[in-house]
PDB file of C-alpha atoms in Angstrom:
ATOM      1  CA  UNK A 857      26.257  10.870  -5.183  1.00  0.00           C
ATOM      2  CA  UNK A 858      29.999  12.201  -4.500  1.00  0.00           C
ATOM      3  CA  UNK A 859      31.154  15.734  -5.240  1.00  0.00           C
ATOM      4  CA  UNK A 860      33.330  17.021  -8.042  1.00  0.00           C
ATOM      5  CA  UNK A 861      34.052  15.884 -11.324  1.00  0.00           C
ATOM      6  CA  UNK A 862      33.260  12.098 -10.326  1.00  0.00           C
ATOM      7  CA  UNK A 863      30.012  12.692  -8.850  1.00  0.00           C
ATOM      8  CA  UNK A 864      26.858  10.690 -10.242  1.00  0.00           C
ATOM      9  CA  UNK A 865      23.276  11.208 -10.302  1.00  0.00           C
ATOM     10  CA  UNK A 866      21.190   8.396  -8.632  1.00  0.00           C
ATOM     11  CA  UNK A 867      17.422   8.472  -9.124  1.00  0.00           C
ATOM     12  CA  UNK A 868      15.494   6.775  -6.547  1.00  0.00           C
ATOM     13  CA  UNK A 869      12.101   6.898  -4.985  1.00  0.00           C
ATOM     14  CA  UNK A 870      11.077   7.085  -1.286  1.00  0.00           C
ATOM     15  CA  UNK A 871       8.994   5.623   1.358  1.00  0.00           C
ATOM     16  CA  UNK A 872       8.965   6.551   5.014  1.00  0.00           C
ATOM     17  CA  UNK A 873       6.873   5.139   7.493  1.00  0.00           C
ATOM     18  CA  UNK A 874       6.438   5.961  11.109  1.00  0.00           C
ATOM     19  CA  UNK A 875       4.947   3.089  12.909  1.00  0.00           C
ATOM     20  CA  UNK A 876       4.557   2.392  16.668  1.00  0.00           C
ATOM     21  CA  UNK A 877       7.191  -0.645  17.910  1.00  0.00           C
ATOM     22  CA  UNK A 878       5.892  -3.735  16.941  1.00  0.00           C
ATOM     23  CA  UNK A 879       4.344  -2.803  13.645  1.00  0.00           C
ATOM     24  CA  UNK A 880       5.270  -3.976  10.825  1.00  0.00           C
ATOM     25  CA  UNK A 881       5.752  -2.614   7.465  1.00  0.00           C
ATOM     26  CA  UNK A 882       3.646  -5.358   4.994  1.00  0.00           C
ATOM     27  CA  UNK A 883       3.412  -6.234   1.321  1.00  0.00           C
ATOM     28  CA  UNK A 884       0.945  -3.577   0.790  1.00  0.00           C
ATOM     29  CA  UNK A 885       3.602  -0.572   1.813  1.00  0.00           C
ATOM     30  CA  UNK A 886       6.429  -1.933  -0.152  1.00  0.00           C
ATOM     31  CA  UNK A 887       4.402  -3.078  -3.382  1.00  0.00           C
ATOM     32  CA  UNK A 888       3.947   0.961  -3.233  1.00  0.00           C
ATOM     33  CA  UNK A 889       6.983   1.991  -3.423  1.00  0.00           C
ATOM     34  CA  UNK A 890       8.041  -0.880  -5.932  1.00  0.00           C
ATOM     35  CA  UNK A 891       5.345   0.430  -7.803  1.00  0.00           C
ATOM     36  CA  UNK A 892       6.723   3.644  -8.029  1.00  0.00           C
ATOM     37  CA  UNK A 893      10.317   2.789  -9.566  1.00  0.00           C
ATOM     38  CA  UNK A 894      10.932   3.438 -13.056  1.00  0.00           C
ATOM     39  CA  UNK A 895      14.052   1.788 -15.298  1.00  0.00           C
ATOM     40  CA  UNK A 896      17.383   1.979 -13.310  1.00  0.00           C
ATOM     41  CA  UNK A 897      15.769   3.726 -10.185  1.00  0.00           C
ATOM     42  CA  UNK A 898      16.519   1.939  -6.764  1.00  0.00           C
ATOM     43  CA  UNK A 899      14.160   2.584  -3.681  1.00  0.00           C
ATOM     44  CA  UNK A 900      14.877   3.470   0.010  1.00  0.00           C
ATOM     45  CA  UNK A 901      12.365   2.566   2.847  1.00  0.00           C
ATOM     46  CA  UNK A 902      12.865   4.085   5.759  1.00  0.00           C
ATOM     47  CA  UNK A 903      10.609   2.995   8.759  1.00  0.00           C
ATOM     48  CA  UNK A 904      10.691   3.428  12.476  1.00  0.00           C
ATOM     49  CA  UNK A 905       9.716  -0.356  12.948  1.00  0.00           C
ATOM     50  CA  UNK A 906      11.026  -3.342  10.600  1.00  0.00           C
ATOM     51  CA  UNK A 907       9.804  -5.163   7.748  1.00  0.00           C
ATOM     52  CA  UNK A 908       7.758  -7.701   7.941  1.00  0.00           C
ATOM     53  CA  UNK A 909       8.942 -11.351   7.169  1.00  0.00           C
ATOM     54  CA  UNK A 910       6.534 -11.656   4.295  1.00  0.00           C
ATOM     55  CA  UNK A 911       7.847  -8.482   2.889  1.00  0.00           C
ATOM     56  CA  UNK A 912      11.365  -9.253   3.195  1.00  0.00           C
ATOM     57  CA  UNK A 913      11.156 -12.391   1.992  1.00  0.00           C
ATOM     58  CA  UNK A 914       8.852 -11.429  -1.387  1.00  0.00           C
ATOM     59  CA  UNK A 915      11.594  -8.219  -1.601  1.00  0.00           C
ATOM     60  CA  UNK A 916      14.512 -10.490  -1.515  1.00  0.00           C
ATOM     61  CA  UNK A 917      13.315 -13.210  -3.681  1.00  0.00           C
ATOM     62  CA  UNK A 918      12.264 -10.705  -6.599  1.00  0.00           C
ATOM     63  CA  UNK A 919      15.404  -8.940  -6.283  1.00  0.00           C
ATOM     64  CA  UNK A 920      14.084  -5.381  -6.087  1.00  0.00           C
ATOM     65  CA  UNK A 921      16.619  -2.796  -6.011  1.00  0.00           C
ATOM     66  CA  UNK A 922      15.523  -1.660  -2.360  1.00  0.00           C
ATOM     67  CA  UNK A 923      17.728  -0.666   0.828  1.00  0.00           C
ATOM     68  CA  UNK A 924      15.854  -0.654   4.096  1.00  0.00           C
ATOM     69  CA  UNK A 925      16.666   1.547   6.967  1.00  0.00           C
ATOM     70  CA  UNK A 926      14.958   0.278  10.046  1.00  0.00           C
ATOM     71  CA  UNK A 927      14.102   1.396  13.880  1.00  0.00           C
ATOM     72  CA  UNK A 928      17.631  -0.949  14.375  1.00  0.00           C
ATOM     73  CA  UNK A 929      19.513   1.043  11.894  1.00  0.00           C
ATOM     74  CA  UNK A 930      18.328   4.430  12.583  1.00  0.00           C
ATOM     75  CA  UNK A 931      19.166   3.930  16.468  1.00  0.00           C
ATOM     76  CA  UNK A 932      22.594   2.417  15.710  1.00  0.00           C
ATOM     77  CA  UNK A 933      23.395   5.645  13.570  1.00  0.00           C
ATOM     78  CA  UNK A 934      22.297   7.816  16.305  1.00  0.00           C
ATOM     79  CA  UNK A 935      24.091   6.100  19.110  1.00  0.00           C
ATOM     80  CA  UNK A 936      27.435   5.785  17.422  1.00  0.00           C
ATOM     81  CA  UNK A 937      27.146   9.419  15.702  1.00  0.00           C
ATOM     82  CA  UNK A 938      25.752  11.025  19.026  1.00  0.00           C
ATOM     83  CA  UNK A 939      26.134   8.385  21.662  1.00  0.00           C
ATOM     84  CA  UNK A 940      23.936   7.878  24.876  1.00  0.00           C
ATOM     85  CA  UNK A 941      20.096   7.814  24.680  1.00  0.00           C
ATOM     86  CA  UNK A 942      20.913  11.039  26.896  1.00  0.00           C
ATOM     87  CA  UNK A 943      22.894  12.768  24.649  1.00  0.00           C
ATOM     88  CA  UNK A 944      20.106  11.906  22.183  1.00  0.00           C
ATOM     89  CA  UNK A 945      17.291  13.178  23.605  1.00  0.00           C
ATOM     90  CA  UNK A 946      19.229  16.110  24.300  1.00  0.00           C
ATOM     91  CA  UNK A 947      20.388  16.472  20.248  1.00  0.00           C
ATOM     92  CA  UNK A 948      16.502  15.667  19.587  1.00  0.00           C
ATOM     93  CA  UNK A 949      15.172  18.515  22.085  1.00  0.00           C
ATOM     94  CA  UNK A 950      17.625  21.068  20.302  1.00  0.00           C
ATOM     95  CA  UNK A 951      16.810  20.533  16.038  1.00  0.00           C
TER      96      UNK A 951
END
């Protein structure tokens, strides 16, 4: 992470999912990924629906190292990078 001289290197594992709204990602996704990080690795979920309150709650209590980027998160990003759901399908129709 960084550039230069004060750059670091971050190990971390990975798991998307791309769910239909109203889907959950459940226990079963995220002990995967937990299952997958080694000594000082954090993980990153990133799923185009939420986490599911079970999930959340077992992920929080625990204290896994985990960041979760959600449908919410991913849309914010887009609409304040980009800006109207126009301009966004637009962007989409032209990668």
């Amino acid at each position: 992470m960084g550039s230069g001289p004060s750059a670091i290197e971050v190990e971390f594992a990975l798991e998307a999912k791309c769910y239909k709204p109203g889907s959950s990602v459940g226990v079963k996704e995220l002990s995967r990924l937990l299952s997958r990080l080694r000594h000082r690795q954090f993980g990153v979920l990133v799923t185009t629906s939420y986490l599911g309150s079970q999930a959340y709650s077992e992920l929080k209590e625990d204290g896994h190292p985990v960041v979760i980027i959600s449908a919410e998160d991913i849309t914010s990003l887009l609409k304040e990078r980009i800006g109207s759901t126009s301009s966004i399908a637009h962007w989409l129709e032209n990668i």
